[in-house]
Short mmCIF file of C-alpha atoms in Angstrom, two decimals:
data_model
loop_
_atom_site.label_atom_id
_atom_site.label_comp_id
_atom_site.label_asym_id
_atom_site.label_seq_id
_atom_site.Cartn_x
_atom_site.Cartn_y
_atom_site.Cartn_z
CA MET A 121 -123.55 82.61 19.46
CA PRO A 122 -124.76 85.75 17.54
CA LYS A 123 -126.32 88.51 19.45
CA ILE A 124 -129.59 90.41 17.07
CA ASP A 125 -129.96 94.04 18.92
CA LEU A 126 -133.78 94.36 17.72
CA VAL A 127 -135.14 97.53 19.79
CA ALA A 128 -138.82 96.35 18.58
CA GLY A 129 -141.56 97.59 20.65
CA LEU A 130 -144.54 95.11 21.26
CA LEU A 131 -147.31 97.96 20.48
CA ASP A 132 -145.22 99.29 17.53
CA ALA A 133 -148.34 98.06 15.33
CA ASN A 134 -150.73 99.73 17.32
CA GLU A 135 -149.10 103.04 17.50
CA MET A 136 -148.74 102.86 13.87
CA LEU A 137 -152.63 102.25 13.18
CA ALA A 138 -153.55 104.84 16.02
CA GLU A 139 -151.08 107.70 13.88
CA GLN A 140 -153.03 106.74 10.89
CA ASN A 141 -156.16 107.25 12.66
CA ARG A 142 -154.83 110.65 13.87
CA THR A 143 -154.82 111.76 10.26
CA LEU A 144 -157.92 110.99 9.56
CA PHE A 145 -159.73 112.06 12.01
CA LYS A 146 -157.81 115.16 11.49
CA GLN A 147 -158.36 115.52 8.18
CA SER A 148 -162.24 114.66 9.03
CA LYS A 149 -162.17 117.50 11.83
CA VAL A 150 -163.41 114.75 14.14
CA PHE A 151 -162.76 115.39 18.19
CA THR A 152 -162.08 111.76 19.13
CA VAL A 153 -162.56 110.89 22.77
CA ASN A 154 -161.77 107.45 24.28
CA LEU A 155 -164.44 106.69 26.74
CA MET A 156 -163.12 104.35 30.10
CA GLY A 157 -163.82 102.80 32.79
CA VAL A 158 -165.12 99.60 34.90
CA PRO A 159 -168.33 97.51 33.87
CA GLY A 160 -171.31 99.19 35.82
CA THR A 161 -169.45 102.19 36.00
CA GLY A 162 -171.76 104.13 34.50
CA LYS A 163 -170.05 104.80 30.95
CA THR A 164 -173.08 104.53 29.03
CA SER A 165 -175.39 106.47 30.97
CA ILE A 166 -173.51 109.43 30.90
CA LEU A 167 -172.45 109.44 27.55
CA GLU A 168 -176.87 109.45 26.85
CA LYS A 169 -176.70 112.22 29.23
CA ILE A 170 -174.14 114.16 27.75
CA ILE A 171 -174.99 113.23 23.83
CA SER A 172 -178.49 114.93 25.00
CA SER A 173 -176.97 117.63 25.96
CA LEU A 174 -174.65 118.72 22.84
CA LYS A 175 -177.12 117.15 20.20
CA ASP A 176 -177.81 120.00 19.39
CA LYS A 177 -175.03 122.24 19.15
CA LEU A 178 -172.35 119.20 17.91
CA LEU A 179 -173.02 116.24 15.09
CA ILE A 180 -171.85 112.94 17.05
CA GLY A 181 -171.08 109.68 16.27
CA VAL A 182 -170.25 106.77 18.85
CA VAL A 183 -168.39 103.60 18.37
CA GLU A 184 -169.45 101.21 21.05
CA GLY A 185 -166.73 98.43 22.26
CA ASP A 186 -168.75 95.42 23.65
CA LEU A 187 -167.67 91.98 24.07
CA TYR A 188 -170.39 90.12 22.77
CA THR A 189 -173.88 92.31 23.17
CA THR A 190 -175.82 94.91 20.99
CA THR A 191 -177.43 96.29 24.21
CA ASP A 192 -175.14 99.33 24.34
CA ALA A 193 -175.63 100.21 20.60
CA GLU A 194 -179.16 100.05 20.66
CA ARG A 195 -179.33 102.51 23.03
CA ILE A 196 -177.12 104.73 22.10
CA GLU A 197 -179.11 104.36 18.48
CA LYS A 198 -182.68 105.82 20.47
CA LEU A 199 -180.74 109.07 20.71
CA ASP A 200 -180.42 109.62 16.59
CA VAL A 201 -177.00 109.13 16.16
CA PRO A 202 -174.94 107.21 14.05
CA THR A 203 -173.21 104.43 15.93
CA VAL A 204 -171.15 101.15 15.05
CA GLN A 205 -170.65 98.36 17.31
CA ILE A 206 -168.02 96.45 17.71
CA ASN A 207 -167.97 92.62 19.31
CA THR A 208 -164.32 92.20 20.58
CA LYS A 209 -165.43 88.72 20.92
CA GLY A 210 -163.16 88.21 24.24
CA GLU A 211 -160.84 90.67 23.90
CA CYS A 212 -160.23 92.90 26.64
CA HIS A 213 -159.57 96.16 25.21
CA LEU A 214 -160.17 97.74 21.72
CA ASP A 215 -157.81 98.65 19.21
CA ALA A 216 -156.48 101.09 16.89
CA GLY A 217 -156.91 98.66 14.10
CA THR A 218 -160.43 97.73 14.84
CA VAL A 219 -161.68 101.44 15.70
CA ARG A 220 -160.84 102.22 12.19
CA LYS A 221 -162.67 99.70 10.45
CA ALA A 222 -165.97 100.84 12.77
CA CYS A 223 -164.86 104.49 11.41
CA LEU A 224 -164.92 103.90 8.08
CA ASP A 225 -168.99 102.47 8.91
CA LEU A 226 -169.37 105.95 9.99
CA PRO A 227 -170.28 109.27 7.84
CA LEU A 228 -166.72 110.78 9.65
CA HIS A 229 -166.87 113.72 7.66
CA GLN A 230 -170.03 114.88 9.01
CA ILE A 231 -169.34 114.15 12.33
CA ASP A 232 -167.81 116.58 14.38
CA LEU A 233 -167.48 114.52 17.80
CA LEU A 234 -166.97 110.88 17.84
CA PHE A 235 -167.11 109.18 21.14
CA ILE A 236 -165.24 105.58 21.48
CA GLU A 237 -166.60 103.21 24.40
CA ASN A 238 -164.09 101.06 24.96
CA ILE A 239 -164.36 97.73 26.74
CA GLY A 240 -165.39 97.83 31.12
CA ASN A 241 -161.79 97.54 31.69
CA LEU A 242 -159.55 99.55 33.98
CA VAL A 243 -156.49 97.65 33.10
CA CYS A 244 -155.90 96.53 29.47
CA PRO A 245 -157.48 99.87 27.58
CA ALA A 246 -154.97 102.02 29.53
CA GLU A 247 -152.28 101.24 26.70
CA PHE A 248 -153.95 100.95 23.77
CA ASP A 249 -154.03 104.24 21.93
CA LEU A 250 -156.72 104.66 19.74
CA GLY A 251 -155.59 108.17 18.13
CA GLU A 252 -158.06 109.52 20.31
CA ASN A 253 -157.77 113.82 21.11
CA ALA A 254 -158.82 112.76 24.81
CA ARG A 255 -158.95 110.24 27.18
CA LEU A 256 -162.41 110.48 29.79
CA MET A 257 -163.08 107.95 32.34
CA VAL A 258 -165.63 107.26 34.50
CA ILE A 259 -165.61 106.05 37.72
CA SER A 260 -168.35 105.67 40.26
CA VAL A 261 -168.75 106.68 44.23
CA THR A 262 -169.63 103.05 44.58
CA GLU A 263 -166.28 101.97 43.65
CA GLY A 264 -164.34 103.33 46.23
CA ASN A 265 -161.58 105.44 47.24
CA ASP A 266 -158.65 102.85 46.30
CA LYS A 267 -159.26 102.83 42.36
CA PRO A 268 -156.45 105.83 41.84
CA TRP A 269 -154.03 103.66 43.42
CA LYS A 270 -155.22 100.46 41.67
CA TYR A 271 -155.11 101.06 38.51
CA PRO A 272 -152.64 104.26 38.07
CA LEU A 273 -151.66 103.63 34.38
CA MET A 274 -155.30 104.66 33.73
CA PHE A 275 -155.50 107.40 35.68
CA ARG A 276 -152.71 109.07 34.90
CA ARG A 277 -153.23 108.68 30.71
CA ALA A 278 -157.23 110.54 31.18
CA ASP A 279 -157.33 113.86 30.52
CA ALA A 280 -160.61 113.79 32.71
CA ILE A 281 -162.05 111.95 35.58
CA ILE A 282 -166.59 111.70 36.16
CA VAL A 283 -167.14 110.76 39.39
CA ASN A 284 -170.68 109.16 38.53
CA LYS A 285 -173.49 108.23 40.69
CA THR A 286 -172.75 111.26 43.64
CA ASP A 287 -176.56 110.74 44.33
CA LEU A 288 -175.45 107.56 46.27
CA ILE A 289 -172.46 109.38 47.79
CA ASN A 290 -173.98 109.19 51.60
CA TYR A 291 -174.55 105.70 51.30
CA THR A 292 -171.30 104.78 50.51
CA ASP A 293 -167.49 105.78 52.24
CA PHE A 294 -166.69 107.77 48.98
CA ASP A 295 -164.41 110.97 50.19
CA LEU A 296 -164.06 113.17 47.19
CA LYS A 297 -161.92 115.36 48.90
CA GLN A 298 -159.62 112.30 49.21
CA PHE A 299 -160.67 111.52 46.14
CA THR A 300 -159.25 114.99 44.24
CA GLU A 301 -155.92 115.12 46.62
CA ASP A 302 -154.91 111.60 45.14
CA MET A 303 -155.37 112.75 41.75
CA THR A 304 -153.21 115.54 42.53
CA ASN A 305 -150.57 112.80 43.04
CA ILE A 306 -151.28 110.69 40.46
CA ASN A 307 -152.49 113.38 37.74
CA GLN A 308 -152.14 116.42 38.26
CA ALA A 309 -153.23 117.58 35.21
CA ALA A 310 -156.81 115.75 35.13
CA LYS A 311 -160.25 117.49 35.70
CA ILE A 312 -162.64 116.15 37.60
CA PHE A 313 -165.76 116.08 37.35
CA PRO A 314 -168.44 114.74 39.91
CA ALA A 315 -171.86 114.11 38.59
CA SER A 316 -175.12 111.45 38.12
CA ALA A 317 -175.94 110.28 35.23
CA THR A 318 -179.57 109.50 36.89
CA THR A 319 -180.31 113.27 38.24
CA SER A 320 -177.88 114.87 35.26
CA SER A 321 -176.13 116.60 38.14
CA GLY A 322 -172.62 117.79 36.99
CA ILE A 323 -173.42 116.77 32.72
CA SER A 324 -173.51 120.39 31.57
CA ASP A 325 -170.16 121.11 32.78
CA ILE A 326 -168.29 117.83 31.08
CA ALA A 327 -170.62 118.96 28.22
CA ASP A 328 -169.03 122.76 28.41
CA TRP A 329 -165.70 121.25 29.41
CA LEU A 330 -165.73 118.87 25.90
CA TYR A 331 -167.59 121.65 23.85
CA LYS A 332 -164.87 124.45 24.52
CA LYS A 333 -161.72 121.50 23.48
CA ILE A 334 -163.48 120.98 20.09
CA LYS A 335 -164.32 124.12 19.47
CA LYS A 336 -160.30 125.37 20.58
CA GLN A 337 -159.20 122.46 18.52
CA ALA A 338 -160.82 123.67 15.46
CA LYS A 339 -159.36 127.50 15.64
CA MET B 52 -155.40 89.56 29.92
CA HIS B 53 -153.57 91.24 26.82
CA GLU B 54 -150.02 89.89 27.12
CA LEU B 55 -151.24 87.32 25.24
CA THR B 56 -151.20 89.85 23.22
CA LEU B 57 -148.14 91.46 23.74
CA VAL B 58 -146.37 87.94 23.70
CA GLN B 59 -148.05 87.09 20.33
CA SER B 60 -146.14 90.85 19.01
CA MET B 61 -143.43 89.31 20.41
CA ILE B 62 -143.07 86.15 18.55
CA THR B 63 -143.76 87.59 15.00
CA LYS B 64 -141.18 90.31 15.89
CA ILE B 65 -138.68 87.51 16.97
CA SER B 66 -139.61 85.28 14.13
CA GLU B 67 -139.50 87.59 10.84
CA SER B 68 -135.76 88.85 12.12
CA ALA B 69 -134.42 85.26 12.61
CA ALA B 70 -135.86 84.32 9.04
CA ILE B 71 -134.00 87.08 7.60
CA GLN B 72 -130.92 86.21 10.13
CA GLY B 73 -131.07 82.37 9.30
CA ILE B 74 -131.21 81.87 12.55
CA GLN B 75 -133.05 78.78 13.45
CA HIS B 76 -132.80 78.64 17.65
CA ILE B 77 -133.18 81.25 19.92
CA SER B 78 -131.36 81.09 23.56
CA ARG B 79 -132.29 84.05 24.31
CA ILE B 80 -134.29 86.86 25.05
CA ASN B 81 -134.42 89.87 26.45
CA LEU B 82 -137.15 91.85 26.79
CA VAL B 83 -137.79 95.53 28.71
CA ASN B 84 -140.62 95.78 30.49
CA GLY B 85 -140.66 99.84 32.26
CA LYS B 86 -143.06 99.66 35.70
CA PHE B 87 -145.08 101.32 33.91
CA SER B 88 -145.78 99.90 30.90
CA GLY B 89 -149.20 98.05 31.95
CA ALA B 90 -148.08 94.44 31.14
CA ASN B 91 -147.00 92.37 33.97
CA THR B 92 -143.95 90.56 34.28
CA GLU B 93 -145.28 87.38 35.69
CA ALA B 94 -148.24 87.20 33.22
CA LEU B 95 -145.76 88.07 30.31
CA LEU B 96 -143.48 84.49 31.12
CA LEU B 97 -146.99 82.74 31.46
CA ALA B 98 -147.87 83.73 27.92
CA PHE B 99 -144.40 83.01 26.71
CA SER B 100 -144.58 79.53 27.42
CA LEU B 101 -147.32 78.83 25.68
CA PHE B 102 -144.96 79.74 22.65
CA LYS B 103 -142.66 77.29 23.47
CA ASP B 104 -143.85 74.14 21.12
CA ILE B 105 -142.79 76.24 18.25
CA PRO B 106 -139.49 75.15 17.52
CA LEU B 107 -137.43 78.49 17.14
CA PHE B 108 -138.75 79.00 21.00
CA LYS B 109 -138.40 75.59 22.42
CA ASN B 110 -135.03 76.50 24.24
CA ALA B 111 -135.54 79.83 24.71
CA ALA B 112 -135.08 81.68 27.97
CA LEU B 113 -136.94 84.83 28.63
CA GLU B 114 -135.31 87.43 30.28
CA ILE B 115 -137.15 90.64 31.63
CA GLU B 116 -136.05 93.78 32.37
CA GLU B 117 -138.28 96.20 34.85
CA PRO B 118 -136.41 99.80 34.72
CA GLU B 119 -138.09 101.89 37.42
CA ILE B 120 -140.46 105.10 36.39
CA ILE B 121 -138.53 108.14 36.03
CA ALA B 122 -139.83 111.56 36.14
CA MET B 123 -139.49 115.21 35.20
CA CYS B 124 -140.25 118.19 37.48
CA ASN B 125 -141.76 120.93 35.33
CA SER B 126 -141.10 123.69 38.14
CA CYS B 127 -136.83 122.62 39.05
CA HIS B 128 -136.46 120.45 36.06
CA LYS B 129 -134.28 117.44 37.67
CA GLU B 130 -135.24 113.66 37.71
CA PHE B 131 -136.07 111.73 39.78
CA ILE B 132 -137.30 107.79 40.84
CA VAL B 133 -141.21 107.42 41.03
CA GLU B 134 -142.20 105.63 44.13
CA ALA B 135 -145.29 103.82 44.51
CA TYR B 136 -147.12 105.82 41.56
CA LEU B 137 -146.56 108.77 43.68
CA PHE B 138 -145.95 111.23 40.74
CA ARG B 139 -145.08 114.64 42.81
CA CYS B 140 -141.13 116.01 42.38
CA ALA B 141 -138.62 114.33 44.99
CA TYR B 142 -136.87 117.62 45.15
CA CYS B 143 -139.45 120.40 45.53
CA SER B 144 -142.76 118.54 46.06
CA GLN B 145 -144.43 120.09 42.68
CA ASN B 146 -147.04 117.65 41.02
CA ASN B 147 -146.24 118.87 37.73
CA VAL B 148 -144.39 116.13 36.41
CA LYS B 149 -143.93 114.09 33.47
CA ILE B 150 -142.63 110.60 32.81
CA ALA B 151 -139.25 110.85 31.07
CA SER B 152 -139.35 106.70 31.20
CA GLY B 153 -140.55 103.47 32.56
CA GLN B 154 -143.48 103.18 30.39
CA GLU B 155 -141.55 101.21 27.60
CA LEU B 156 -142.19 97.92 26.61
CA TYR B 157 -139.79 96.33 23.89
CA ILE B 158 -137.61 93.20 22.73
CA ASN B 159 -133.86 94.46 23.38
CA TYR B 160 -131.87 91.35 21.94
CA TYR B 161 -132.31 88.07 21.41
CA GLU B 162 -129.40 85.27 20.79
CA GLY B 163 -129.39 82.29 18.90
CA GLU B 164 -127.68 80.07 16.25
#
C-alpha cells in the first residue's frame, strides 16, 4: 500500500496569509496590535482608554471582531477613529484572511496604530497569527489566578498582559504577586500592566509602552 | 471549537494529494499534534468522525502523535522537556528559554490505494 509523505501543516494557509498581512502592514507603516482576552474582561473598555490617551499623538484605526453584534464597533466609532466590524457568525477566532479583507476597508496608509480586537476567547485566537506586531492580552482580577496555567499557549505568546479591574482587587482573592511569579515561569518576557479601565489607573503606562514600540519600529 | 476548521484543512490537503497520486481509498493518516500546538487531540478525532461519509475517508484510521514540548535555555543552551507548562530550564533554572518544538501541527503521511 503506497505511503505518501505529505508533511503539510494544517495552519499553512493562515500562516501564508499572515505573512502577506505583515508585508501589507510594513508597506503601509502601520503598527498592528492583536488584542485578546475572555468575554467581559474589559478589552473594549481598555481599548477606549488607550485610544483616548494616544489619539492626539497617533492616527489610530480599529478592526472589531465579534460573533454577531456591532456594539463594540459603535462604542469605538464614538472616539472618531476609523473602525471596521468583522462578524464571524459563530467562528471562535479571527483569521489572517478575514483581517486582511477588513483592513482593505480602512485608510491603512494614514494609520499609525491599528488595533485588532479579537473574539473573546483564551483558546483559539492564540493559534491564528494575523500578521500583527504585538500581542496584547487583557485579563481581569475577577477571573482568578489560575488562568495562565489553564491557558498557557495564550499567555506564552503574549507580548504584554494588562491586568484589568484592579480597582476591585480587594473584593477578590486575586494575588498580583503570585500572578507575576506564575508569568515568570510561563513567559518571562511578557510585560505586565496592572490597570483599571474604570479609574484609568495604569493606562498611561500601557500607552507609553505602545508608543515607544511604535517609534522604535518606525526607525 | 476550531479543531473542525483544522480537520477541514487536513481533509482538503489529503484530498488534493490523493487526486494527484490516483489514490481512491485512504487507510491510515498520521498526524503530528505537538503538546503545545493548541489543538486538542480528542477534538480532532471527533471532528474527523464527521468526515467519514466521504468515500475517500470511509475506512481511514486517524493516528495522532503528540510530541513533547522541547525548549532551549538561552543561558546554558541545553535542551529540555517542558513539563506542566513550566518554562524554566531543567538544568540551570533560568526562565529565559525558547521553544524548540512541540507547537507543530501537520500531516506527516497517509497510506491508501
